[in-house]
Structures are given as structure tokens and as C-alpha cells.
Short mmCIF file of C-alpha atoms in Angstrom, two decimals:
data_model
loop_
_atom_site.label_atom_id
_atom_site.label_comp_id
_atom_site.label_asym_id
_atom_site.label_seq_id
_atom_site.Cartn_x
_atom_site.Cartn_y
_atom_site.Cartn_z
CA MET A 27 3.32 -65.00 -64.00
CA ALA A 28 6.80 -66.54 -63.54
CA ILE A 29 7.40 -70.50 -63.28
CA SER A 30 10.56 -72.39 -63.27
CA SER A 31 12.10 -73.36 -66.63
CA GLY A 32 14.37 -75.80 -64.85
CA TYR A 33 17.46 -73.88 -66.99
CA CYS A 34 19.97 -71.79 -64.48
CA ILE A 35 18.83 -69.96 -61.07
CA GLY A 36 16.31 -67.93 -61.37
CA SER A 37 15.34 -69.20 -65.15
CA CYS A 38 11.54 -68.73 -65.86
CA ASN A 39 8.86 -69.21 -67.90
CA TRP A 40 6.57 -67.14 -68.41
CA ILE A 41 2.19 -67.31 -68.36
CA ILE A 42 0.27 -64.46 -69.22
CA ASP A 43 -3.70 -65.46 -67.98
CA SER A 44 -6.66 -63.63 -68.76
CA ASP A 45 -10.11 -65.33 -66.93
CA HIS A 46 -10.70 -67.28 -69.20
CA GLU A 47 -7.21 -66.80 -71.93
CA ARG A 48 -3.64 -67.89 -71.97
CA ILE A 49 -0.61 -67.04 -73.25
CA THR A 50 3.09 -68.55 -72.60
CA TYR A 51 6.55 -68.07 -73.75
CA ILE A 52 8.76 -70.85 -73.45
CA ALA A 53 12.47 -69.48 -73.39
CA GLY A 54 15.52 -71.05 -72.54
CA SER A 55 14.31 -74.00 -70.44
CA CYS A 56 16.04 -77.41 -69.48
CA ALA A 57 14.57 -81.28 -69.09
CA LEU A 58 17.72 -82.53 -68.23
CA THR A 59 18.05 -83.09 -64.85
CA THR A 60 20.80 -80.55 -63.62
CA HIS A 61 21.16 -77.62 -60.47
CA PRO A 62 17.77 -76.04 -60.86
CA ARG A 63 14.71 -76.80 -60.25
CA PRO A 64 13.13 -78.49 -62.38
CA MET A 65 11.21 -77.04 -65.83
CA GLU A 66 7.35 -76.78 -65.22
CA HIS A 67 5.35 -78.15 -66.94
CA THR A 68 1.50 -78.67 -65.87
CA SER A 69 1.27 -74.38 -65.69
CA LEU A 70 1.48 -74.87 -69.31
CA LYS A 71 -1.40 -76.94 -70.36
CA LYS A 72 -4.39 -74.88 -71.87
CA SER A 73 -2.74 -72.80 -74.34
CA ASP A 74 -4.44 -70.49 -76.79
CA VAL A 75 -0.94 -69.00 -77.70
CA MET A 76 2.43 -70.15 -77.17
CA ILE A 77 5.56 -68.58 -77.61
CA ILE A 78 8.41 -70.59 -78.06
CA THR A 79 12.54 -70.09 -78.37
CA ASN A 80 15.78 -69.94 -77.36
CA LEU A 81 16.38 -73.31 -78.00
CA ASN A 82 19.15 -75.24 -77.68
CA ARG A 83 22.71 -74.00 -80.47
CA SER A 84 24.32 -77.31 -81.02
CA PRO A 85 21.65 -79.77 -81.04
CA THR A 86 23.98 -82.03 -82.55
CA GLN A 87 26.16 -82.20 -78.98
CA ASN A 88 25.45 -84.41 -76.14
CA PRO A 89 25.61 -82.23 -72.39
CA ASP A 90 27.40 -85.53 -71.26
CA ALA A 91 29.41 -85.77 -74.14
CA MET A 92 30.34 -82.24 -74.07
CA ILE A 93 31.01 -82.70 -70.53
CA SER A 94 33.27 -85.17 -70.79
CA GLU A 95 35.51 -84.04 -73.26
CA PHE A 96 36.25 -80.74 -71.09
CA THR A 97 36.99 -82.99 -68.55
CA THR A 98 39.14 -84.92 -70.29
CA ALA A 99 41.09 -82.11 -72.63
CA THR A 100 41.82 -80.40 -68.65
CA VAL A 101 43.44 -83.97 -67.74
CA GLU A 102 45.27 -83.94 -70.57
CA THR A 103 46.42 -80.16 -70.75
CA LEU A 104 47.32 -80.79 -66.57
CA LYS A 105 49.57 -83.58 -67.09
CA LYS A 106 51.57 -81.65 -69.62
CA GLY A 107 52.19 -79.08 -67.02
CA GLY A 108 49.63 -76.51 -68.90
CA ASN A 109 46.98 -73.90 -67.63
CA VAL A 110 43.84 -73.49 -69.15
CA LEU A 111 41.56 -70.90 -69.64
CA VAL A 112 37.32 -71.32 -69.42
CA PRO A 113 35.70 -68.14 -70.73
CA CYS A 114 32.39 -68.21 -68.58
CA LEU A 115 29.46 -66.55 -67.15
CA PRO A 116 29.36 -66.65 -63.19
CA CYS A 117 26.72 -68.44 -63.16
CA GLY A 118 24.55 -71.59 -64.75
CA VAL A 119 26.36 -74.43 -65.87
CA THR A 120 29.62 -73.16 -64.56
CA PHE A 121 28.69 -74.80 -60.96
CA ASP A 122 28.83 -77.52 -62.70
CA MET A 123 31.51 -77.63 -63.77
CA PHE A 124 33.42 -76.57 -60.65
CA GLU A 125 31.90 -80.40 -59.27
CA CYS A 126 32.44 -82.61 -62.57
CA LEU A 127 36.11 -81.14 -63.22
CA ALA A 128 37.20 -80.77 -59.39
CA ASN A 129 35.43 -84.98 -58.82
CA HIS A 130 37.53 -85.46 -62.54
CA LEU A 131 41.03 -84.24 -61.06
CA LYS A 132 40.53 -86.05 -58.03
CA LEU A 133 40.09 -89.59 -59.71
CA SER A 134 43.41 -88.56 -62.16
CA ASN A 135 45.34 -87.74 -58.85
CA LEU A 136 45.49 -84.22 -59.90
CA ALA A 137 43.29 -82.85 -56.52
CA HIS A 138 46.01 -80.81 -55.46
CA ILE A 139 46.19 -78.39 -59.10
CA PRO A 140 44.08 -75.16 -57.90
CA MET A 141 40.42 -74.24 -59.05
CA TYR A 142 40.94 -70.14 -60.07
CA PHE A 143 37.13 -68.24 -60.49
CA VAL A 144 38.23 -65.08 -61.28
CA SER A 145 35.26 -62.48 -62.38
CA GLU A 146 33.41 -59.40 -60.57
CA GLN A 147 30.29 -61.15 -59.33
CA ALA A 148 32.43 -64.34 -58.46
CA GLU A 149 32.00 -64.34 -54.85
CA ALA A 150 28.79 -62.85 -55.14
CA SER A 151 27.39 -65.57 -57.72
CA LEU A 152 29.51 -67.91 -55.71
CA ALA A 153 27.30 -67.05 -51.99
CA TYR A 154 23.49 -66.40 -53.42
CA SER A 155 23.79 -70.22 -55.49
CA ASN A 156 23.91 -70.90 -52.33
CA ILE A 157 21.05 -68.92 -49.98
CA TYR A 158 17.85 -69.48 -53.02
CA ALA A 159 16.81 -72.68 -52.59
CA GLU A 160 13.61 -72.47 -53.90
CA TRP A 161 15.29 -72.58 -57.01
CA LEU A 162 17.07 -75.66 -56.40
CA THR A 163 16.14 -79.09 -57.25
CA SER A 164 14.85 -81.44 -54.00
CA ALA A 165 18.16 -83.29 -53.54
CA LYS A 166 19.96 -79.82 -53.15
CA THR A 167 17.33 -77.36 -51.42
CA ALA A 168 17.11 -80.67 -48.71
CA LYS A 169 20.55 -79.85 -48.03
CA VAL A 170 20.09 -76.41 -47.00
CA TYR A 171 17.75 -76.91 -44.71
CA LEU A 172 19.83 -79.57 -42.64
CA PRO A 173 21.64 -77.05 -43.15
CA GLU A 174 24.86 -77.98 -45.16
CA PRO A 175 25.70 -75.84 -48.58
CA PRO A 176 24.06 -77.47 -51.74
CA PHE A 177 26.88 -77.49 -54.12
CA GLN A 178 29.85 -78.71 -53.66
CA HIS A 179 31.71 -75.46 -54.92
CA ALA A 180 31.65 -74.72 -51.07
CA GLU A 181 33.81 -77.33 -49.85
CA LEU A 182 36.07 -76.50 -52.54
CA LEU A 183 36.04 -72.85 -51.70
CA LYS A 184 36.79 -73.86 -47.41
CA SER A 185 39.82 -76.54 -48.22
CA GLY A 186 41.03 -73.99 -51.01
CA ARG A 187 40.56 -76.00 -54.34
CA LEU A 188 39.05 -73.36 -55.75
CA LYS A 189 40.29 -69.11 -54.88
CA ALA A 190 37.09 -66.35 -55.78
CA TYR A 191 38.99 -63.47 -56.61
CA PRO A 192 37.55 -60.51 -58.05
CA ASN A 193 40.03 -59.52 -60.03
CA ILE A 194 43.78 -60.83 -61.04
CA TYR A 195 45.06 -57.35 -59.00
CA GLY A 196 45.89 -57.97 -55.01
CA ASP A 197 45.15 -61.28 -53.61
CA PHE A 198 44.75 -62.88 -56.69
CA ASN A 199 48.86 -62.32 -56.96
CA GLU A 200 49.70 -63.56 -53.48
CA GLY A 201 48.03 -66.63 -54.24
CA TYR A 202 48.67 -67.62 -58.19
CA ARG A 203 50.53 -70.55 -59.18
CA THR A 204 50.65 -72.57 -61.48
CA PRO A 205 49.64 -75.39 -63.32
CA CYS A 206 46.11 -74.27 -62.71
CA VAL A 207 42.37 -73.95 -64.41
CA ILE A 208 40.86 -70.64 -64.58
CA PHE A 209 37.82 -69.59 -64.68
CA GLY A 210 36.82 -65.96 -65.86
CA SER A 211 34.73 -63.55 -67.61
CA HIS A 212 34.19 -63.17 -70.53
CA PRO A 213 33.16 -65.51 -73.13
CA THR A 214 33.74 -63.62 -75.84
CA LEU A 215 37.34 -62.74 -74.55
CA ARG A 216 36.19 -58.99 -75.34
CA CYS A 217 36.54 -58.02 -71.40
CA GLY A 218 36.95 -58.69 -68.29
CA ASP A 219 40.29 -60.71 -67.05
CA MET A 220 40.51 -62.83 -69.26
CA THR A 221 42.19 -60.55 -72.21
CA HIS A 222 44.87 -60.33 -69.80
CA PHE A 223 45.30 -64.17 -69.45
CA MET A 224 45.26 -64.23 -72.96
CA THR A 225 48.40 -62.28 -73.64
CA LEU A 226 49.80 -64.31 -70.82
CA PHE A 227 48.97 -68.12 -71.84
CA SER A 228 48.17 -68.15 -75.94
CA LYS A 229 52.00 -68.61 -77.14
CA GLU A 230 53.06 -71.50 -75.38
CA LYS A 231 51.73 -74.70 -77.10
CA ASN A 232 51.23 -77.07 -73.09
CA ASN A 233 48.58 -74.42 -72.60
CA ALA A 234 44.43 -74.40 -73.59
CA ILE A 235 41.88 -72.84 -73.99
CA ILE A 236 38.35 -74.43 -73.64
CA PHE A 237 35.48 -73.07 -74.85
CA THR A 238 31.72 -74.12 -73.88
CA ASP A 239 29.78 -71.49 -73.65
CA PRO A 240 27.37 -72.38 -77.23
CA ASP A 241 25.86 -68.33 -77.81
CA ILE A 242 29.48 -67.72 -78.46
CA ASN A 243 31.69 -68.37 -81.96
CA TYR A 244 34.77 -69.12 -80.08
CA LEU A 245 36.70 -68.13 -84.02
CA ASN A 246 35.79 -64.66 -83.51
CA ALA A 247 36.91 -64.41 -79.96
CA LEU A 248 40.22 -65.55 -80.48
CA ALA A 249 40.71 -63.43 -84.05
CA PRO A 250 42.23 -60.71 -81.81
CA TYR A 251 44.72 -62.59 -80.49
CA GLN A 252 46.21 -65.12 -83.63
CA PRO A 253 48.31 -66.20 -84.55
CA VAL A 254 47.71 -68.10 -80.85
CA SER A 255 50.02 -71.40 -80.17
CA MET A 256 47.90 -73.14 -77.45
CA LYS A 257 45.66 -75.63 -77.57
CA VAL A 258 42.37 -74.81 -78.63
CA VAL A 259 39.09 -76.62 -77.25
CA TYR A 260 35.76 -76.13 -78.18
CA CYS A 261 32.75 -78.18 -76.69
CA PRO A 262 29.44 -76.53 -76.19
CA ILE A 263 27.53 -77.70 -73.40
CA ASP A 264 24.29 -76.33 -74.04
CA THR A 265 21.41 -77.86 -71.96
CA ARG A 266 18.41 -76.17 -73.12
CA LEU A 267 15.68 -78.13 -75.01
CA ASN A 268 16.87 -79.73 -78.11
CA PHE A 269 14.29 -80.24 -81.50
CA SER A 270 13.08 -83.22 -79.72
CA GLN A 271 12.45 -82.68 -76.44
CA ALA A 272 10.35 -79.71 -77.42
CA ASN A 273 8.91 -81.36 -80.06
CA LYS A 274 7.36 -84.18 -77.17
CA LEU A 275 6.68 -80.29 -74.82
CA ILE A 276 4.46 -79.43 -77.86
CA ARG A 277 2.90 -83.03 -78.24
CA ASP A 278 2.18 -82.71 -74.77
CA LEU A 279 1.01 -79.31 -73.89
CA ARG A 280 -0.98 -79.21 -77.14
CA PRO A 281 -1.65 -75.21 -77.72
CA LYS A 282 -3.58 -73.95 -80.09
CA TYR A 283 -1.64 -71.90 -81.18
CA LEU A 284 2.52 -72.16 -81.86
CA VAL A 285 4.45 -68.60 -82.49
CA ILE A 286 8.46 -70.11 -83.11
CA PRO A 287 11.48 -68.30 -84.89
CA GLU A 288 11.12 -68.76 -88.66
CA GLN A 289 14.33 -70.92 -88.67
CA TYR A 290 13.24 -73.49 -86.39
CA SER A 291 10.53 -74.50 -89.47
CA SER A 292 13.05 -75.59 -91.85
CA PRO A 293 16.38 -77.71 -91.62
CA PRO A 294 20.36 -76.20 -91.18
CA SER A 295 21.48 -74.41 -94.60
CA LEU A 296 24.73 -76.63 -94.33
CA GLN A 297 22.37 -79.83 -93.18
CA PRO A 298 18.68 -79.65 -95.82
CA GLY A 299 17.91 -83.21 -95.03
CA ARG A 300 18.25 -83.34 -90.87
CA THR A 301 14.41 -83.19 -90.86
CA ASP A 302 14.72 -83.82 -86.90
CA LEU A 303 16.19 -80.07 -86.69
CA ILE A 304 13.26 -78.57 -87.24
CA ILE A 305 9.97 -77.99 -84.85
CA ASP A 306 6.42 -79.83 -85.82
CA PRO A 307 3.61 -77.71 -84.83
CA GLN A 308 1.49 -81.19 -84.30
CA GLN A 309 -1.96 -80.07 -84.47
CA SER A 310 -1.10 -76.47 -83.16
CA HIS A 311 -1.76 -74.06 -85.43
CA LEU A 312 1.48 -72.50 -86.56
CA ILE A 313 3.12 -68.73 -86.87
CA THR A 314 6.30 -68.22 -87.61
CA HIS A 315 7.90 -64.94 -87.00
CA ARG A 316 11.62 -63.17 -87.79
CA GLY A 317 14.01 -61.10 -85.88
CA LEU A 318 11.89 -57.29 -85.07
CA ASP A 319 8.89 -58.54 -86.88
CA GLU A 320 5.65 -57.29 -84.67
CA LEU A 321 2.84 -59.49 -84.31
CA VAL A 322 -0.86 -59.50 -83.54
CA LEU A 323 -1.79 -62.61 -81.90
CA PRO A 324 -4.23 -64.29 -83.06
CA VAL A 325 -5.66 -64.26 -78.76
CA LYS A 326 -9.47 -63.02 -79.12
CA ARG A 327 -11.64 -62.73 -75.95
CA SER A 328 -14.86 -64.87 -76.25
CA TYR A 329 -16.03 -64.32 -72.50
CA ILE A 330 -15.39 -62.00 -69.51
CA THR A 331 -16.00 -62.73 -65.69
CA ILE A 332 -18.54 -60.59 -64.02
CA ASP A 333 -18.73 -59.61 -60.06
CA MET A 334 -22.18 -59.81 -58.83
CA ASP A 335 -23.31 -57.51 -55.77
CA PRO A 336 -24.32 -59.78 -52.87
CA SER A 337 -27.16 -58.24 -52.33
CA LEU A 338 -28.63 -58.81 -56.17
CA ALA A 339 -27.41 -62.28 -55.90
CA ALA A 340 -29.25 -63.34 -52.30
CA ASP A 341 -32.97 -62.70 -54.45
CA MET A 342 -31.87 -65.48 -57.17
CA VAL A 343 -33.46 -68.11 -57.09
CA PRO A 344 -32.13 -70.10 -59.98
CA PHE A 345 -34.52 -72.78 -61.97
CA GLU A 346 -32.94 -76.10 -62.80
CA ILE A 347 -33.67 -77.18 -66.19
CA ARG A 348 -31.48 -80.17 -66.21
CA PRO A 349 -28.87 -81.64 -64.05
CA GLY A 350 -26.23 -79.10 -62.78
CA VAL A 351 -27.86 -76.46 -65.44
CA ALA A 352 -30.15 -73.52 -63.74
CA VAL A 353 -31.07 -70.15 -65.09
CA VAL A 354 -32.52 -67.42 -63.69
CA GLN A 355 -34.41 -64.12 -65.15
CA LEU A 356 -32.66 -61.07 -64.27
CA ALA A 357 -32.46 -57.49 -64.40
CA SER A 358 -28.92 -55.21 -63.38
CA THR A 359 -27.05 -52.57 -64.23
CA LEU A 360 -23.42 -53.54 -65.71
CA ARG A 361 -20.54 -51.22 -64.35
CA ASN A 362 -17.30 -51.64 -65.68
CA VAL A 363 -14.34 -49.78 -64.08
CA ASP A 364 -10.91 -50.45 -65.00
CA ASN A 365 -12.27 -53.88 -67.12
CA LYS A 366 -13.70 -55.02 -63.92
CA TYR A 367 -17.21 -56.49 -64.53
CA THR A 368 -19.75 -55.47 -61.96
CA MET A 369 -23.88 -56.85 -62.43
CA GLU A 370 -25.86 -54.37 -59.99
CA PRO A 371 -29.37 -54.38 -58.65
CA LEU A 372 -31.26 -51.54 -60.87
CA GLY A 373 -32.74 -48.43 -59.29
CA PRO A 374 -36.64 -47.80 -58.49
CA ASP A 375 -37.03 -45.83 -61.95
CA ALA A 376 -34.99 -49.31 -64.15
CA ILE A 377 -37.42 -51.24 -62.83
CA ARG A 378 -40.39 -49.39 -63.38
CA GLY A 379 -38.77 -49.04 -67.18
CA LYS A 380 -37.97 -52.70 -67.48
CA LYS A 381 -41.27 -54.59 -65.43
CA ARG A 382 -42.86 -55.34 -69.02
CA LYS A 383 -39.47 -57.22 -70.51
CA LEU A 384 -39.00 -59.80 -67.38
CA GLN A 385 -42.26 -61.30 -68.15
CA LYS A 386 -41.29 -63.07 -71.75
CA PRO A 387 -40.75 -66.48 -71.68
CA ILE A 388 -37.29 -67.93 -72.26
CA LEU A 389 -37.39 -71.12 -74.93
CA TYR A 390 -34.85 -72.98 -74.64
CA GLY A 391 -33.87 -76.93 -75.49
CA ASN A 392 -34.08 -78.94 -78.93
CA LEU A 393 -36.97 -78.27 -81.25
CA ASN A 394 -38.64 -82.30 -81.61
CA ILE A 395 -39.55 -82.88 -85.35
CA ALA A 396 -42.25 -85.74 -84.74
CA GLU A 397 -43.32 -83.97 -81.95
CA PHE A 398 -43.75 -81.06 -84.02
CA ILE A 399 -45.28 -82.41 -86.93
CA GLN A 400 -47.46 -83.65 -84.41
CA ARG A 401 -49.22 -80.49 -82.71
CA LEU A 402 -49.08 -78.97 -86.34
CA GLU A 403 -51.78 -81.68 -87.47
CA GLN A 404 -54.10 -80.98 -84.29
CA TYR A 405 -53.75 -77.02 -85.41
CA GLY A 406 -54.85 -78.24 -88.94
CA ILE A 407 -51.64 -78.15 -91.39
CA LYS A 408 -51.68 -82.20 -91.99
CA ASP A 409 -49.45 -81.89 -95.28
CA ALA A 410 -46.01 -80.97 -93.78
CA LYS A 411 -43.81 -82.81 -95.72
CA VAL A 412 -39.82 -82.28 -93.75
CA GLU A 413 -36.59 -82.02 -95.63
CA ASP A 414 -33.68 -83.16 -93.79
CA ALA A 415 -30.93 -80.80 -94.65
CA ASP A 416 -27.35 -80.73 -94.12
CA GLY A 417 -25.89 -80.74 -90.38
CA GLY A 418 -28.89 -81.92 -88.70
CA ASN A 419 -30.54 -79.01 -90.44
CA PHE A 420 -35.16 -79.09 -91.51
CA ILE A 421 -36.93 -77.60 -93.97
CA ILE A 422 -40.72 -78.13 -93.52
CA ASP A 423 -42.64 -77.29 -96.73
CA LEU A 424 -46.78 -76.42 -95.73
CA GLN A 425 -47.88 -76.92 -99.63
CA ASN A 426 -51.66 -76.68 -98.49
CA GLU A 427 -50.99 -73.57 -96.49
CA ASP A 428 -48.54 -71.81 -99.50
CA SER A 429 -45.56 -71.55 -95.58
CA LEU A 430 -42.46 -72.51 -95.73
CA ILE A 431 -40.15 -73.66 -92.16
CA GLN A 432 -36.08 -73.52 -91.72
CA ILE A 433 -35.29 -75.23 -88.18
CA LEU A 434 -31.48 -73.93 -87.98
CA ASP A 435 -29.05 -74.76 -85.44
CA GLY A 436 -30.17 -72.24 -82.33
CA SER A 437 -33.03 -70.30 -84.53
CA ILE A 438 -36.32 -71.18 -86.57
CA HIS A 439 -37.65 -68.95 -89.68
CA ILE A 440 -41.07 -69.50 -90.79
CA ALA A 441 -42.46 -67.87 -93.94
CA CYS A 442 -45.86 -67.40 -94.06
CA ASN A 443 -48.48 -65.25 -96.18
CA GLU A 444 -51.48 -65.87 -93.81
CA GLU A 445 -51.45 -63.88 -90.54
CA ALA A 446 -53.85 -67.22 -89.07
CA THR A 447 -51.62 -69.74 -90.36
CA ARG A 448 -48.59 -67.79 -89.04
CA VAL A 449 -49.70 -68.20 -85.54
CA LYS A 450 -51.27 -71.42 -85.75
CA ILE A 451 -46.75 -71.95 -86.63
CA ARG A 452 -45.80 -70.01 -83.65
CA ASP A 453 -48.39 -71.56 -81.30
CA ALA A 454 -46.92 -74.90 -82.24
CA THR A 455 -42.97 -74.11 -81.81
CA LEU A 456 -44.39 -72.13 -78.27
CA GLN A 457 -45.48 -75.59 -77.14
CA SER A 458 -42.59 -77.83 -79.00
CA LEU A 459 -39.92 -75.70 -76.51
CA GLN A 460 -39.54 -75.45 -73.41
CA LYS A 461 -39.95 -72.40 -71.47
CA ILE A 462 -39.20 -70.66 -68.50
CA THR A 463 -41.75 -68.05 -67.67
CA ALA A 464 -41.23 -65.78 -64.38
CA ALA A 465 -44.20 -67.10 -63.35
CA LYS A 466 -42.69 -70.69 -63.10
CA ILE A 467 -39.22 -69.32 -61.67
CA ALA A 468 -41.87 -66.45 -58.67
CA GLY A 469 -43.73 -70.05 -57.98
CA ASN A 470 -40.17 -71.77 -57.01
CA ASN A 471 -39.32 -68.65 -54.78
CA THR A 472 -38.95 -69.00 -50.64
CA PRO A 473 -40.34 -66.43 -49.06
CA GLY A 474 -38.62 -63.16 -48.50
CA THR A 475 -37.04 -63.92 -51.68
CA SER A 476 -38.54 -61.81 -55.00
CA SER A 477 -37.74 -63.47 -58.58
CA LEU A 478 -36.15 -60.81 -60.79
#
């Protein structure tokens, strides 16, 4: 099952559920309020195994501060008459950058400066962002049903302040003017039309290129174009969970096992003292891995869900052994098809073969030691010595009868040489435990039903 991760439109965390086990996979997620639907936490609870990956690549940088640095650097360059290149992907935080920059340009009396969005997916990305209401915040979703455009870039397109083009040919050449701000793919500067603009603008010192993608090494991206005279600004805008937010999430969700990349378990090599830049597993069992490792997740199935045939359920008359707990004896055929289990009524031949076993009583409850000793005395066994073992276990030594009784959690062991004594101990034990017999259940049946 996919649930919103809050990072961008369509970004998901995943839940793998069986009847009684749960594995959750947390990928790129955001706890901040931006344009996507907020991250969903409730469904991530009660996880047997939680896998966390793709955390913030710039955990020491505040996204709001980086946005402010981005808009400030852009305005300073435009005031000098220069052009600004913003290599980016046509989705995600780019939509927020449009809104923040447009507002800042207006406040700086630069609203006349055009913004170009050049990418093969530019027009489709802007269009689809306006119709995926289910993936947006409640405020933006409400606008869709008014109906109004949920994003400001719709108004920017309408007014001409933002223009989208699939490439730099044709219509782009007719409307292109400088100074301007150009958003385009690809952040690596190895493909897309940004390669053309780098050739055109990199030798002018009044121009600037601003890298905002945290997953890109901007020095490697610039290497083929060196030397460059343009101003280079690196302000990674990363809204993914940082270590503090991830640790809070782990405290709230409390998974049994936590699986993380090995590098998240120790501070960065260049900052060995930054113990705040690691994942704290809290009460969870920690499992780390490296790239391409194969892991066997510690998920063990303890229970399975079994469907019951209606005709079998109709004949059942449960007997209540204590408030909220009822039992019933039954025998059935257990059928397994495609890992789906079904209990079905026995055939006539099977019923004849199992009839005797159904008469055995069902014993339940805890053995009361004081009552058990009294039962033994009623059978003439009066030399019982009780020793309290660890964990609520008991050892009863019957010296005259040369017998020993061990009372453990869920079982009773009797060591005895004399058959007569063994029978007395057995009867005293049976009388000290509660039991359900087929006859007792049958006594609760209503006319027209039968006991199983």
C-alpha cells in the first residue's frame, strides 16, 4: 500500500502487510509544509520491520535559509544586468521555487524580468500539477474545487512572467529576452538545453548559475566548462527528513526492527564529532547494510488467518470460560490453496475416524498450588514439600511416595514409580484444573445444532 511521503507530488512510502506482520519502507519523505500532501504517520505504526533510506543530503542546511539565499543571489545578479541559470528537474521543489522567486522579484521591483522554464516535460509537468488534487495540501486541494489553480505558476503563465518551452528552438527564440532567469534540465549539466546556456553565459562575470539540487556534486557538473567567469552559487534546497526528524519519527513509531544504510549509523568522516548526524535506533533492533547487500529481514510468521466455511460456523456453540474468552471443540478439514487457508466440514468417513478424539476434555487455567496440596491430602498423600523455583515454577517433592512433581509454565511433569500413586496424582491434578468436555458443551446447544 502506498501512502503520501510529503516530499513531492506522487512521492510515496510503502507498507507491506500480511494478516499479522507489517514491513514499512520510508523513502524520500518530508515533515515540512510545502505543496504536497503531508506525510502520513498513522499507517506506519506497529511495524515489525521499518526500512529508512534517502534522508536529507544536506542535514546542516536549513531549507528556508537556502530558499532565501537562492532568491537573494538571483535578485543581486539581475540588478547587475546578468542572467541566472537554475539547472533543475521539472518537478518537486521547483514549483515552490517559482512561487518564492516570483514574490521576491515583485518586492524588488523586478516583476518585469521573465522566467523561462525549458524542458521537454515543462508544459506537461506544470499542467499535471494542477489536476493531482489528491496529492496536494488541503489548502491547495480546496482551490481545485472552487475551481481555481492550486499553484501560483498558473497565474505566472497567464500573465507571461513565466514561460514554458520544450526546447530552445522555434517559439523560444521569438520570445527570448535578457536579463532573465532560466530554469531547465538537467542538474548535471550533461544533457538538456542547459548545456547550450552554459556555453552562452559562462564567460560573463555578471551572470550566475545557482545549484539547488542536493543530489548533484556541483563541482563535477561544472568541470567540463572550466574555466568559468560567471558567479557560482551552491544552495542545496533539501526538504527531506534530516536526522533529528528521522529520530523523532522512530521514537513515535517504535518499530521492532530498524533497517538503515551503514553510513547513517556513524557521524560523517569529515565531522566525527557530530553525533547528532546519526540515526538513533531507540528501542528498536538495528540492522545496517551497504550498497547491493542482500538482507534477510527478521519477519517470522507466528499466526495465520483462516477462513471458516459458513456451514461449519453455523454448528458451533462456543462455551465462555471467562468474560470475553470462549472456546469450542471442533474437527474440520483444513484446505490450503494459494496460501489461503479454509476450514471445511469433515466428510462422513473422517467423522467416524475422529469421533473418539472429540470426547477428550480440554484443560485450561493455572494450577492453584494450595488447592492442589489439599487434593493430594484427600488422596492420602500428606508429605508434600513445595519448593518455589524461578519464574513462577514449582517443584513438589513427595518423599514417602518417592515421587516428584514439576509445575512449569504451561506444563506439569510427574515422575513416579508406583502406578497407584501416579493415578492419585493425576486425579488430583485433573480436579485442580478447569476443563471443558464435549458433554458440557453439548449442554449449551440449542435445538437444531450439534456440538463439534
